[in-house]
Each structure stands twice: as structure tokens, then as C-alpha cells.
């Protein structure tokens, strides 16, 4: 059915509004952490894939890093393997790590590659084990109960943190028509695999490639103040103050810390956006309003 004139004019207006943003970000690298509802809702999945393909076609270099906690949990449940968590982190023995690799590096990663392909793009799935480009080390978790005088360091298995990123593979792909899709699995010097928080991997990749933007898709509207109002443009100093006064706390702290670290390391801006909104990534990048919280070292978007 033909568009009405009103509808067509609105479309033209949006396209015109996006022009200066396209000009600003052409040739730049954007790292997008893909997770939450955007990763499980079929309509949002298709919209995300189209957004990523569009970015590549207009000269932006998107790098996608994905999570997969719910998918891992479901597979473990299907196999009658109990999931254990300490301080919100999955205890990952060798058997569980095999499942993590199968789900993240296979099922989830290849599913995203297929989504991008069906949207008309070309993508290549990677894990940090490919060419050893994500070097990792074991992450020990601090735990303290009321009866303990001091916290103890707990070994929760194959859970890691990023030691370093070798960007040579990503640099080769930057000059191709392929979009990297990265599963957050790292490897140490002895070949041991580690499951790493996807936000952390996205942040470290953004730092390593000197990305223009780090974009973290979430299931919330953005960072909120104590009255529940979404905070939009924030400087790193303002974020530090919000952490100090307790506005940012609990489960939001790791995500904010990741975004803050990236900006402090030279990424121009970090964005925490609502992945439940259709085309949230495009709205945040190419419109004046945006759909989340922006953190930068200045007052400039």
C-alpha cells in the first residue's frame, strides 16, 4: 500500500536528520554488545541485523560482541546439569565449559551470523580462541560471609578476564565487507578456554581498536537517577559522582564500569541503550534524541 504524503515526509525528515551523523561516523569503528531482549525477540533480532547491515553499507565498521547466558542455562538444564552461581557468576567446570563453547561459539554465534546474512550482509563468526586474539586469565571471585573477617578468593573454574586483545584479525576484516561477530570466549597461553563477561569483552575490544563508540544493549531504558529519570549525556566525572553517592549500585555497576573504562581508555563515547526498542542502535547513533545513556569525556555527543 502506498505511503501517505505525511508518512513519506516523516521518513524523509528522519533520513535528512541522520545525514550529519552518517558523515561523522563513516569510516569509524563501533563495537556493539548484543544481548537481552534484542537477542531473543524475533522481531528485534531481525531489526538488529538490518541495522548492522545498514551501518556496514554506509561505511561504518560495526563489530558485534554477543552474550548468551540464558541459552547456556537452557542447554545445561536440558542436559540435567545444575547451574551454580557465586556473586552472580556461573561456576564453570570443564564439562560446563564444553557446553559454554558449544552454545556461544556454535549455536548463538552462528545464529547471529545467519541473521545478518538473511538481512543482506556478510558476517564471520569468531571466538577469542581464533588466532588466540582474546588472551585471557582466570578470574577469581571475592566472597565474604558475615562470619568471615576477610574476603576469600574463590576459584569458580573456567571464568576469565581479558589479558590482551590482538587486533590483527579485526584489522583485516575492517577492510573487507565482512562483519565480525565475536563470542566472549578467551584462551590462555596453555590453551585453556575461559568464559568471559560479554560486556567486558566488548569494552576491551572497543579500547583495543580505538573505537568511536561502545554500545551496550540492555533490558532497561538507560542509567536512571534516584527518581527513576533516565540520564542522557554524562561526562566521566558525573558518572564517578553517581557511583560515589550510591545512584549507581549493584548489578548496574559492572556495566557502567565497563563503559567508563572504555571512555577513559580513549573510546569517544559509550552508550547504554534500551535493546527492547526496535532499531535502538540506529536511533541512538543517527537521531538527535537517542534511546539511552551516553557517557563521554566531554559534553559533546
Tab-separated table of C-alpha atoms in Angstrom:
chain	number	residue	atom	x	y	z
A	1	UNK	CA	0.000	0.000	0.000
A	2	UNK	CA	1.481	3.406	-0.981
A	3	UNK	CA	2.754	5.660	1.796
A	4	UNK	CA	0.674	8.695	2.594
A	5	UNK	CA	2.338	12.042	1.958
A	6	UNK	CA	2.535	12.669	5.710
A	7	UNK	CA	4.256	9.335	6.306
A	8	UNK	CA	6.643	9.886	3.401
A	9	UNK	CA	7.571	13.338	4.688
A	10	UNK	CA	8.323	11.911	8.135
A	11	UNK	CA	10.557	9.270	6.561
A	12	UNK	CA	12.380	11.916	4.526
A	13	UNK	CA	12.809	14.048	7.654
A	14	UNK	CA	14.384	11.160	9.573
A	15	UNK	CA	16.731	10.388	6.693
A	16	UNK	CA	17.746	14.048	6.487
A	17	UNK	CA	18.330	14.202	10.254
A	18	UNK	CA	20.675	11.221	10.016
A	19	UNK	CA	22.952	12.791	7.361
A	20	UNK	CA	25.368	14.654	9.675
A	21	UNK	CA	25.708	11.549	11.843
A	22	UNK	CA	26.447	9.374	8.813
A	23	UNK	CA	29.072	11.886	7.697
A	24	UNK	CA	30.608	11.982	11.187
A	25	UNK	CA	30.818	8.215	11.688
A	26	UNK	CA	31.679	6.980	8.178
A	27	UNK	CA	34.974	5.108	8.387
A	28	UNK	CA	34.717	4.785	12.180
A	29	UNK	CA	34.515	1.563	14.183
A	30	UNK	CA	31.568	0.903	16.503
A	31	UNK	CA	31.564	-2.017	18.948
A	32	UNK	CA	28.073	-3.241	19.829
A	33	UNK	CA	27.376	-5.665	22.677
A	34	UNK	CA	24.287	-7.614	21.654
A	35	UNK	CA	22.199	-9.197	24.399
A	36	UNK	CA	18.983	-9.088	26.402
A	37	UNK	CA	15.555	-8.977	24.738
A	38	UNK	CA	17.078	-7.785	21.475
A	39	UNK	CA	18.719	-11.197	21.249
A	40	UNK	CA	15.649	-13.330	22.000
A	41	UNK	CA	12.677	-11.493	20.443
A	42	UNK	CA	12.393	-12.467	16.755
A	43	UNK	CA	11.253	-9.042	15.528
A	44	UNK	CA	14.034	-7.312	17.472
A	45	UNK	CA	16.562	-9.848	16.162
A	46	UNK	CA	15.631	-9.077	12.561
A	47	UNK	CA	15.703	-5.327	13.198
A	48	UNK	CA	19.124	-5.513	14.850
A	49	UNK	CA	20.551	-7.474	11.917
A	50	UNK	CA	19.205	-4.926	9.416
A	51	UNK	CA	20.685	-2.087	11.475
A	52	UNK	CA	24.127	-3.721	11.462
A	53	UNK	CA	23.978	-4.354	7.707
A	54	UNK	CA	22.947	-0.744	7.085
A	55	UNK	CA	25.900	0.539	9.128
A	56	UNK	CA	28.343	-1.518	7.080
A	57	UNK	CA	26.797	-0.398	3.790
A	58	UNK	CA	27.175	3.317	4.626
A	59	UNK	CA	30.835	2.945	5.549
A	60	UNK	CA	30.745	2.323	9.315
A	61	UNK	CA	32.685	-0.661	10.675
A	62	UNK	CA	30.468	-2.493	13.199
A	63	UNK	CA	31.911	-5.180	15.469
A	64	UNK	CA	29.316	-7.292	17.290
A	65	UNK	CA	30.073	-8.987	20.616
A	66	UNK	CA	27.303	-11.184	21.983
A	67	UNK	CA	26.319	-12.817	25.231
A	68	UNK	CA	24.271	-15.957	25.730
A	69	UNK	CA	23.686	-16.631	29.423
A	70	UNK	CA	20.030	-17.718	29.068
A	71	UNK	CA	20.889	-20.026	26.164
A	72	UNK	CA	23.700	-21.616	28.192
A	73	UNK	CA	21.357	-22.058	31.147
A	74	UNK	CA	18.735	-23.743	28.967
A	75	UNK	CA	21.232	-26.154	27.433
A	76	UNK	CA	22.614	-27.105	30.857
A	77	UNK	CA	19.062	-27.661	32.095
A	78	UNK	CA	18.231	-29.821	29.063
A	79	UNK	CA	21.307	-31.929	29.874
A	80	UNK	CA	20.364	-32.121	33.576
A	81	UNK	CA	23.476	-30.205	34.599
A	82	UNK	CA	22.858	-27.932	37.568
A	83	UNK	CA	23.812	-24.256	37.190
A	84	UNK	CA	25.629	-22.828	40.198
A	85	UNK	CA	26.328	-19.142	40.712
A	86	UNK	CA	28.596	-17.248	43.104
A	87	UNK	CA	28.165	-13.469	43.262
A	88	UNK	CA	26.123	-13.699	40.061
A	89	UNK	CA	28.845	-15.569	38.159
A	90	UNK	CA	28.365	-19.073	36.782
A	91	UNK	CA	30.639	-21.726	38.273
A	92	UNK	CA	32.187	-23.266	35.173
A	93	UNK	CA	33.913	-26.630	35.479
A	94	UNK	CA	35.447	-28.365	32.456
A	95	UNK	CA	32.205	-30.085	31.466
A	96	UNK	CA	30.241	-26.845	31.748
A	97	UNK	CA	32.901	-25.003	29.727
A	98	UNK	CA	32.449	-27.530	26.913
A	99	UNK	CA	28.743	-26.641	26.875
A	100	UNK	CA	29.537	-22.902	27.014
A	101	UNK	CA	31.795	-23.213	23.973
A	102	UNK	CA	29.195	-25.226	22.097
A	103	UNK	CA	26.406	-22.741	22.835
A	104	UNK	CA	28.301	-19.447	22.494
A	105	UNK	CA	30.726	-20.396	19.718
A	106	UNK	CA	28.238	-22.559	17.837
A	107	UNK	CA	24.522	-22.119	18.366
A	108	UNK	CA	24.359	-18.436	19.330
A	109	UNK	CA	27.252	-17.137	17.244
A	110	UNK	CA	26.222	-18.885	14.051
A	111	UNK	CA	22.612	-17.823	14.610
A	112	UNK	CA	23.644	-14.154	14.609
A	113	UNK	CA	25.808	-14.668	11.523
A	114	UNK	CA	22.764	-16.201	9.802
A	115	UNK	CA	20.548	-13.267	10.847
A	116	UNK	CA	22.985	-10.807	9.283
A	117	UNK	CA	23.213	-12.929	6.146
A	118	UNK	CA	19.415	-13.005	5.797
A	119	UNK	CA	19.393	-9.212	6.138
A	120	UNK	CA	21.687	-8.967	3.111
A	121	UNK	CA	25.033	-8.620	4.844
A	122	UNK	CA	28.118	-10.779	5.243
A	123	UNK	CA	29.358	-11.772	8.681
A	124	UNK	CA	32.002	-14.041	10.115
A	125	UNK	CA	31.738	-15.724	13.495
A	126	UNK	CA	34.745	-15.681	15.808
A	127	UNK	CA	35.662	-16.692	19.314
A	128	UNK	CA	38.703	-15.405	21.167
A	129	UNK	CA	40.321	-18.785	20.502
A	130	UNK	CA	40.553	-17.998	16.774
A	131	UNK	CA	44.188	-16.989	16.270
A	132	UNK	CA	44.219	-16.505	20.050
A	133	UNK	CA	43.024	-12.967	19.585
A	134	UNK	CA	41.431	-12.723	23.058
A	135	UNK	CA	44.077	-13.687	25.608
A	136	UNK	CA	42.538	-14.439	28.981
A	137	UNK	CA	43.443	-15.312	32.542
A	138	UNK	CA	41.461	-16.970	35.304
A	139	UNK	CA	39.137	-14.676	37.248
A	140	UNK	CA	38.971	-15.231	40.989
A	141	UNK	CA	35.821	-14.079	42.755
A	142	UNK	CA	35.925	-12.320	46.107
A	143	UNK	CA	33.472	-13.769	48.601
A	144	UNK	CA	32.767	-12.803	52.181
A	145	UNK	CA	30.135	-14.027	54.602
A	146	UNK	CA	29.111	-12.381	57.876
A	147	UNK	CA	31.213	-14.857	59.831
A	148	UNK	CA	34.417	-14.103	57.893
A	149	UNK	CA	36.927	-11.478	59.000
A	150	UNK	CA	38.276	-11.007	55.468
A	151	UNK	CA	37.085	-11.959	51.973
A	152	UNK	CA	38.353	-15.121	50.344
A	153	UNK	CA	39.333	-15.613	46.712
A	154	UNK	CA	37.216	-18.308	45.090
A	155	UNK	CA	38.215	-20.297	42.019
A	156	UNK	CA	34.997	-20.769	40.001
A	157	UNK	CA	36.594	-22.672	37.150
A	158	UNK	CA	36.824	-21.565	33.539
A	159	UNK	CA	35.672	-17.999	34.135
A	160	UNK	CA	38.147	-15.417	32.931
A	161	UNK	CA	39.012	-11.818	32.322
A	162	UNK	CA	40.754	-10.246	29.340
A	163	UNK	CA	44.550	-10.057	29.445
A	164	UNK	CA	45.020	-8.610	25.979
A	165	UNK	CA	43.413	-8.295	22.544
A	166	UNK	CA	45.304	-8.993	19.307
A	167	UNK	CA	43.532	-6.731	16.824
A	168	UNK	CA	45.277	-8.016	13.683
A	169	UNK	CA	42.318	-10.253	12.702
A	170	UNK	CA	39.861	-7.405	13.247
A	171	UNK	CA	42.015	-5.026	11.199
A	172	UNK	CA	41.970	-7.428	8.252
A	173	UNK	CA	38.181	-7.697	8.479
A	174	UNK	CA	37.797	-3.911	8.750
A	175	UNK	CA	38.991	-3.573	5.172
A	176	UNK	CA	36.627	-6.261	3.897
A	177	UNK	CA	32.860	-6.479	3.569
A	178	UNK	CA	32.688	-8.937	6.488
A	179	UNK	CA	31.166	-8.029	9.849
A	180	UNK	CA	32.894	-9.682	12.847
A	181	UNK	CA	30.563	-11.419	15.319
A	182	UNK	CA	32.501	-12.331	18.457
A	183	UNK	CA	31.650	-14.913	21.126
A	184	UNK	CA	33.158	-13.931	24.506
A	185	UNK	CA	35.492	-16.894	24.913
A	186	UNK	CA	39.171	-16.280	25.621
A	187	UNK	CA	42.211	-18.513	25.800
A	188	UNK	CA	45.375	-18.505	27.910
A	189	UNK	CA	48.939	-19.323	26.888
A	190	UNK	CA	48.382	-23.008	27.684
A	191	UNK	CA	45.283	-23.270	25.504
A	192	UNK	CA	42.740	-23.274	28.332
A	193	UNK	CA	39.402	-21.708	27.344
A	194	UNK	CA	37.562	-19.196	29.527
A	195	UNK	CA	34.041	-17.824	29.534
A	196	UNK	CA	34.248	-14.021	29.870
A	197	UNK	CA	31.523	-11.477	30.569
A	198	UNK	CA	30.374	-10.162	27.174
A	199	UNK	CA	30.199	-6.521	28.335
A	200	UNK	CA	33.822	-6.770	29.450
A	201	UNK	CA	34.928	-8.283	26.135
A	202	UNK	CA	33.061	-5.603	24.175
A	203	UNK	CA	34.695	-2.870	26.250
A	204	UNK	CA	38.203	-4.296	25.854
A	205	UNK	CA	37.699	-4.790	22.100
A	206	UNK	CA	36.499	-1.181	21.811
A	207	UNK	CA	39.583	0.027	23.678
A	208	UNK	CA	41.950	-2.102	21.570
A	209	UNK	CA	40.595	-0.934	18.197
A	210	UNK	CA	40.222	2.674	19.379
A	211	UNK	CA	36.516	2.576	18.563
A	212	UNK	CA	34.418	5.670	18.103
A	213	UNK	CA	31.615	4.165	20.189
A	214	UNK	CA	30.930	1.307	22.565
A	215	UNK	CA	27.217	0.447	22.586
A	216	UNK	CA	25.788	-1.883	25.249
A	217	UNK	CA	22.251	-3.151	24.619
A	218	UNK	CA	20.322	-3.783	27.828
A	219	UNK	CA	16.809	-4.514	29.066
A	220	UNK	CA	16.443	-1.137	30.766
A	221	UNK	CA	15.799	2.359	29.431
A	222	UNK	CA	19.293	3.518	30.413
A	223	UNK	CA	21.035	4.741	33.515
A	224	UNK	CA	18.474	6.272	35.871
A	225	UNK	CA	18.751	8.754	38.720
A	226	UNK	CA	17.243	8.154	42.170
A	227	UNK	CA	13.870	9.443	40.921
A	228	UNK	CA	13.823	6.968	38.031
A	229	UNK	CA	14.576	9.541	35.327
A	230	UNK	CA	16.846	8.369	32.529
A	231	UNK	CA	20.137	10.264	32.468
A	232	UNK	CA	21.219	11.027	28.921
A	233	UNK	CA	24.523	12.842	28.313
A	234	UNK	CA	27.015	12.283	31.127
A	235	UNK	CA	30.710	13.036	31.496
A	236	UNK	CA	33.038	10.562	33.168
A	237	UNK	CA	33.282	12.897	36.163
A	238	UNK	CA	29.496	12.915	36.533
A	239	UNK	CA	29.424	9.124	36.394
A	240	UNK	CA	32.103	8.933	39.096
A	241	UNK	CA	29.943	11.195	41.272
A	242	UNK	CA	26.854	8.995	40.693
A	243	UNK	CA	28.833	5.943	41.800
A	244	UNK	CA	30.131	7.776	44.858
A	245	UNK	CA	26.653	8.914	46.000
A	246	UNK	CA	25.102	5.469	45.508
A	247	UNK	CA	22.915	6.277	42.495
A	248	UNK	CA	24.759	3.598	40.532
A	249	UNK	CA	24.970	0.378	42.511
A	250	UNK	CA	24.504	-3.380	42.420
A	251	UNK	CA	24.132	-5.132	39.081
A	252	UNK	CA	24.469	-1.903	37.100
A	253	UNK	CA	27.970	-1.209	38.432
A	254	UNK	CA	29.877	-3.710	36.245
A	255	UNK	CA	28.194	-2.452	33.063
A	256	UNK	CA	28.825	1.201	33.949
A	257	UNK	CA	32.412	0.417	34.956
A	258	UNK	CA	32.975	-1.234	31.578
A	259	UNK	CA	31.537	1.802	29.738
A	260	UNK	CA	33.563	4.181	31.887
A	261	UNK	CA	36.801	2.247	31.402
A	262	UNK	CA	36.374	2.327	27.622
A	263	UNK	CA	35.900	6.104	27.546
A	264	UNK	CA	38.835	6.656	29.900
A	265	UNK	CA	40.954	4.494	27.565
A	266	UNK	CA	40.164	6.656	24.520
A	267	UNK	CA	36.834	5.443	23.125
A	268	UNK	CA	34.980	8.638	22.202
A	269	UNK	CA	31.700	7.651	23.861
A	270	UNK	CA	29.927	4.726	25.492
A	271	UNK	CA	26.181	4.174	25.240
A	272	UNK	CA	23.896	2.093	27.432
A	273	UNK	CA	20.702	1.730	25.428
A	274	UNK	CA	17.325	0.034	25.631
A	275	UNK	CA	17.503	-3.002	23.380
A	276	UNK	CA	13.752	-3.551	23.823
A	277	UNK	CA	13.140	-0.586	21.500
A	278	UNK	CA	13.000	-1.555	17.800
A	279	UNK	CA	16.071	-0.288	15.909
A	280	UNK	CA	17.524	1.069	19.164
A	281	UNK	CA	21.055	1.090	17.760
A	282	UNK	CA	20.136	3.261	14.770
A	283	UNK	CA	18.055	5.591	16.932
A	284	UNK	CA	20.961	6.134	19.313
A	285	UNK	CA	23.529	6.743	16.584
A	286	UNK	CA	21.595	8.596	13.899
A	287	UNK	CA	18.979	10.719	15.669
A	288	UNK	CA	19.117	13.741	17.937
A	289	UNK	CA	17.028	12.122	20.690
A	290	UNK	CA	18.694	8.734	21.175
A	291	UNK	CA	17.308	5.955	23.391
A	292	UNK	CA	19.618	5.626	26.348
A	293	UNK	CA	22.547	6.982	28.306
A	294	UNK	CA	25.638	8.427	26.658
A	295	UNK	CA	28.943	8.712	28.557
A	296	UNK	CA	31.826	10.758	27.203
A	297	UNK	CA	34.860	12.719	28.318
A	298	UNK	CA	33.226	15.942	27.184
A	299	UNK	CA	29.788	17.425	26.688
A	300	UNK	CA	29.881	16.596	23.012
A	301	UNK	CA	27.846	13.593	21.706
